[in-house]
Amino acid sequence: MASRIGELDRLVAGAGQESDTTVPDEVADERLGYYLGINNILGLIGGFGSAGLVAETELFHALRGGLAATREAMTVAGLRVPAMVDTFLTSPTLRCKANLLTRVHGMDELVGPVATQSVYVTIPNPLRS
């Protein structure tokens, strides 16, 4: 995250300078939200639901409650609430990486600038529906 590069440099001098891994905060928030929230957490919910272990709606409700409680606790403690928490709680849509479109367009998420690594699409936010 661009806003944190000063802190990182104080901890590890020169970190990120040669690797070109610093991105604007909005991009970092979106990507973290995708990888942690959509790719992992919603992936687990989908897996549990499709296996018939528990209704996806119950898990969405539990996730929403957990995020709301976390947001409240962080706010009371005076901590910065990560943007992805607010996005999952309030946004009607989420940004999601389109793996097939990324390959069709000949892009590679491990090569080149962040803007040309992957195709992202907008999907309805299941925590809001």
PDB file of C-alpha atoms in Angstrom:
ATOM      1  CA  MET A   1       0.000   0.000   0.000  1.00  0.00           C
ATOM      2  CA  ALA A   2       1.380   3.335  -1.010  1.00  0.00           C
ATOM      3  CA  SER A   3       0.248   4.981   2.234  1.00  0.00           C
ATOM      4  CA  ARG A   4       2.307   2.513   4.282  1.00  0.00           C
ATOM      5  CA  ILE A   5       5.585   2.547   2.347  1.00  0.00           C
ATOM      6  CA  GLY A   6       7.167   4.939   4.865  1.00  0.00           C
ATOM      7  CA  GLU A   7       6.417   2.585   7.758  1.00  0.00           C
ATOM      8  CA  LEU A   8       7.735  -0.386   5.810  1.00  0.00           C
ATOM      9  CA  ASP A   9      10.915   1.480   4.884  1.00  0.00           C
ATOM     10  CA  ARG A  10      11.534   2.284   8.562  1.00  0.00           C
ATOM     11  CA  LEU A  11      11.217  -1.424   9.392  1.00  0.00           C
ATOM     12  CA  VAL A  12      13.093  -2.780   6.373  1.00  0.00           C
ATOM     13  CA  ALA A  13      15.135  -0.159   4.560  1.00  0.00           C
ATOM     14  CA  GLY A  14      14.595  -0.254   0.797  1.00  0.00           C
ATOM     15  CA  ALA A  15      11.818  -2.856   0.915  1.00  0.00           C
ATOM     16  CA  GLY A  16       9.759  -2.858  -2.259  1.00  0.00           C
ATOM     17  CA  GLN A  17      11.997  -0.489  -4.207  1.00  0.00           C
ATOM     18  CA  GLU A  18      13.435  -3.026  -6.627  1.00  0.00           C
ATOM     19  CA  SER A  19      10.420  -5.322  -6.824  1.00  0.00           C
ATOM     20  CA  ASP A  20       7.964  -2.596  -7.890  1.00  0.00           C
ATOM     21  CA  THR A  21       5.321  -4.007  -5.533  1.00  0.00           C
ATOM     22  CA  THR A  22       3.904  -0.768  -4.166  1.00  0.00           C
ATOM     23  CA  VAL A  23       0.389  -0.047  -5.397  1.00  0.00           C
ATOM     24  CA  PRO A  24      -2.224   2.604  -4.574  1.00  0.00           C
ATOM     25  CA  ASP A  25      -4.234   1.836  -1.427  1.00  0.00           C
ATOM     26  CA  GLU A  26      -7.433   1.324  -3.441  1.00  0.00           C
ATOM     27  CA  VAL A  27      -5.788  -1.412  -5.522  1.00  0.00           C
ATOM     28  CA  ALA A  28      -4.368  -3.135  -2.439  1.00  0.00           C
ATOM     29  CA  ASP A  29      -7.772  -3.008  -0.708  1.00  0.00           C
ATOM     30  CA  GLU A  30      -9.527  -4.409  -3.785  1.00  0.00           C
ATOM     31  CA  ARG A  31      -7.005  -7.225  -4.250  1.00  0.00           C
ATOM     32  CA  LEU A  32      -6.963  -8.154  -0.548  1.00  0.00           C
ATOM     33  CA  GLY A  33     -10.750  -8.166  -0.576  1.00  0.00           C
ATOM     34  CA  TYR A  34     -10.734 -10.443  -3.587  1.00  0.00           C
ATOM     35  CA  TYR A  35      -8.116 -12.920  -2.387  1.00  0.00           C
ATOM     36  CA  LEU A  36      -9.206 -13.106   1.251  1.00  0.00           C
ATOM     37  CA  GLY A  37     -12.912 -12.411   0.968  1.00  0.00           C
ATOM     38  CA  ILE A  38     -14.033 -13.796  -2.366  1.00  0.00           C
ATOM     39  CA  ASN A  39     -11.394 -16.375  -3.222  1.00  0.00           C
ATOM     40  CA  ASN A  40     -11.074 -17.877   0.253  1.00  0.00           C
ATOM     41  CA  ILE A  41     -14.034 -17.102   2.514  1.00  0.00           C
ATOM     42  CA  LEU A  42     -16.773 -17.102  -0.140  1.00  0.00           C
ATOM     43  CA  GLY A  43     -15.079 -20.130  -1.704  1.00  0.00           C
ATOM     44  CA  LEU A  44     -15.425 -21.996   1.581  1.00  0.00           C
ATOM     45  CA  ILE A  45     -19.055 -20.941   1.911  1.00  0.00           C
ATOM     46  CA  GLY A  46     -19.734 -22.190  -1.616  1.00  0.00           C
ATOM     47  CA  GLY A  47     -17.965 -25.470  -0.899  1.00  0.00           C
ATOM     48  CA  PHE A  48     -19.826 -26.099   2.357  1.00  0.00           C
ATOM     49  CA  GLY A  49     -23.123 -25.169   0.724  1.00  0.00           C
ATOM     50  CA  SER A  50     -22.661 -27.336  -2.359  1.00  0.00           C
ATOM     51  CA  ALA A  51     -21.657 -30.284  -0.150  1.00  0.00           C
ATOM     52  CA  GLY A  52     -24.912 -29.852   1.763  1.00  0.00           C
ATOM     53  CA  LEU A  53     -23.145 -29.281   5.076  1.00  0.00           C
ATOM     54  CA  VAL A  54     -24.933 -26.013   5.843  1.00  0.00           C
ATOM     55  CA  ALA A  55     -27.106 -23.529   3.965  1.00  0.00           C
ATOM     56  CA  GLU A  56     -25.051 -20.799   2.298  1.00  0.00           C
ATOM     57  CA  THR A  57     -27.533 -18.196   3.574  1.00  0.00           C
ATOM     58  CA  GLU A  58     -26.704 -19.164   7.164  1.00  0.00           C
ATOM     59  CA  LEU A  59     -22.994 -18.763   6.485  1.00  0.00           C
ATOM     60  CA  PHE A  60     -23.516 -15.406   4.736  1.00  0.00           C
ATOM     61  CA  HIS A  61     -25.497 -14.239   7.765  1.00  0.00           C
ATOM     62  CA  ALA A  62     -22.744 -15.405  10.150  1.00  0.00           C
ATOM     63  CA  LEU A  63     -20.031 -13.741   8.045  1.00  0.00           C
ATOM     64  CA  ARG A  64     -21.962 -10.476   7.880  1.00  0.00           C
ATOM     65  CA  GLY A  65     -22.460 -10.562  11.670  1.00  0.00           C
ATOM     66  CA  GLY A  66     -18.795 -11.283  12.262  1.00  0.00           C
ATOM     67  CA  LEU A  67     -17.671  -8.463   9.987  1.00  0.00           C
ATOM     68  CA  ALA A  68     -20.116  -6.022  11.631  1.00  0.00           C
ATOM     69  CA  ALA A  69     -18.888  -7.008  15.108  1.00  0.00           C
ATOM     70  CA  THR A  70     -15.266  -6.660  14.023  1.00  0.00           C
ATOM     71  CA  ARG A  71     -15.979  -3.244  12.518  1.00  0.00           C
ATOM     72  CA  GLU A  72     -17.674  -2.088  15.734  1.00  0.00           C
ATOM     73  CA  ALA A  73     -14.844  -3.367  17.955  1.00  0.00           C
ATOM     74  CA  MET A  74     -12.195  -1.697  15.807  1.00  0.00           C
ATOM     75  CA  THR A  75     -14.136   1.576  15.745  1.00  0.00           C
ATOM     76  CA  VAL A  76     -14.542   1.577  19.539  1.00  0.00           C
ATOM     77  CA  ALA A  77     -10.826   0.838  19.937  1.00  0.00           C
ATOM     78  CA  GLY A  78      -9.951   3.732  17.609  1.00  0.00           C
ATOM     79  CA  LEU A  79      -8.394   1.439  15.005  1.00  0.00           C
ATOM     80  CA  ARG A  80      -8.547   1.910  11.237  1.00  0.00           C
ATOM     81  CA  VAL A  81     -11.203  -0.369   9.790  1.00  0.00           C
ATOM     82  CA  PRO A  82      -9.910  -1.997   6.592  1.00  0.00           C
ATOM     83  CA  ALA A  83     -11.753  -0.755   3.511  1.00  0.00           C
ATOM     84  CA  MET A  84     -12.612  -4.297   2.494  1.00  0.00           C
ATOM     85  CA  VAL A  85     -14.706  -4.722   5.663  1.00  0.00           C
ATOM     86  CA  ASP A  86     -16.862  -1.736   4.726  1.00  0.00           C
ATOM     87  CA  THR A  87     -17.009  -2.898   1.116  1.00  0.00           C
ATOM     88  CA  PHE A  88     -18.318  -6.334   2.090  1.00  0.00           C
ATOM     89  CA  LEU A  89     -20.836  -4.798   4.508  1.00  0.00           C
ATOM     90  CA  THR A  90     -22.179  -1.968   2.361  1.00  0.00           C
ATOM     91  CA  SER A  91     -21.383  -2.308  -1.339  1.00  0.00           C
ATOM     92  CA  PRO A  92     -24.102  -3.771  -3.586  1.00  0.00           C
ATOM     93  CA  THR A  93     -21.358  -5.219  -5.811  1.00  0.00           C
ATOM     94  CA  LEU A  94     -17.857  -6.667  -5.441  1.00  0.00           C
ATOM     95  CA  ARG A  95     -14.899  -6.789  -7.840  1.00  0.00           C
ATOM     96  CA  CYS A  96     -13.886 -10.321  -8.732  1.00  0.00           C
ATOM     97  CA  LYS A  97     -11.038 -11.645 -10.851  1.00  0.00           C
ATOM     98  CA  ALA A  98     -12.253 -13.354 -14.015  1.00  0.00           C
ATOM     99  CA  ASN A  99      -9.723 -16.158 -14.428  1.00  0.00           C
ATOM    100  CA  LEU A 100     -10.981 -17.373 -17.810  1.00  0.00           C
ATOM    101  CA  LEU A 101     -11.153 -13.844 -19.261  1.00  0.00           C
ATOM    102  CA  THR A 102      -7.672 -13.168 -17.916  1.00  0.00           C
ATOM    103  CA  ARG A 103      -6.314 -16.158 -19.868  1.00  0.00           C
ATOM    104  CA  VAL A 104      -8.375 -15.349 -23.001  1.00  0.00           C
ATOM    105  CA  HIS A 105      -6.834 -11.873 -23.027  1.00  0.00           C
ATOM    106  CA  GLY A 106      -3.342 -13.392 -22.691  1.00  0.00           C
ATOM    107  CA  MET A 107      -2.709 -11.763 -19.318  1.00  0.00           C
ATOM    108  CA  ASP A 108      -0.639 -13.227 -16.506  1.00  0.00           C
ATOM    109  CA  GLU A 109      -1.180 -12.167 -12.911  1.00  0.00           C
ATOM    110  CA  LEU A 110       2.481 -12.808 -12.143  1.00  0.00           C
ATOM    111  CA  VAL A 111       3.931 -10.653 -14.923  1.00  0.00           C
ATOM    112  CA  GLY A 112       3.889  -6.941 -15.629  1.00  0.00           C
ATOM    113  CA  PRO A 113       2.229  -3.952 -14.040  1.00  0.00           C
ATOM    114  CA  VAL A 114      -0.783  -4.495 -11.779  1.00  0.00           C
ATOM    115  CA  ALA A 115      -3.111  -2.802 -14.296  1.00  0.00           C
ATOM    116  CA  THR A 116      -2.392  -5.440 -16.963  1.00  0.00           C
ATOM    117  CA  GLN A 117      -2.126  -8.590 -14.865  1.00  0.00           C
ATOM    118  CA  SER A 118      -5.766  -9.671 -14.661  1.00  0.00           C
ATOM    119  CA  VAL A 119      -9.307  -8.931 -15.781  1.00  0.00           C
ATOM    120  CA  TYR A 120     -11.717  -7.998 -12.984  1.00  0.00           C
ATOM    121  CA  VAL A 121     -15.510  -8.004 -13.261  1.00  0.00           C
ATOM    122  CA  THR A 122     -18.298  -6.759 -11.005  1.00  0.00           C
ATOM    123  CA  ILE A 123     -20.543  -9.297  -9.261  1.00  0.00           C
ATOM    124  CA  PRO A 124     -23.503  -8.865  -6.887  1.00  0.00           C
ATOM    125  CA  ASN A 125     -22.439  -8.815  -3.226  1.00  0.00           C
ATOM    126  CA  PRO A 126     -23.929 -11.972  -1.633  1.00  0.00           C
ATOM    127  CA  LEU A 127     -23.751 -10.368   1.810  1.00  0.00           C
ATOM    128  CA  ARG A 128     -26.183  -7.692   0.653  1.00  0.00           C
ATOM    129  CA  SER A 129     -28.745  -9.844  -1.165  1.00  0.00           C
TER     130      SER A 129
END
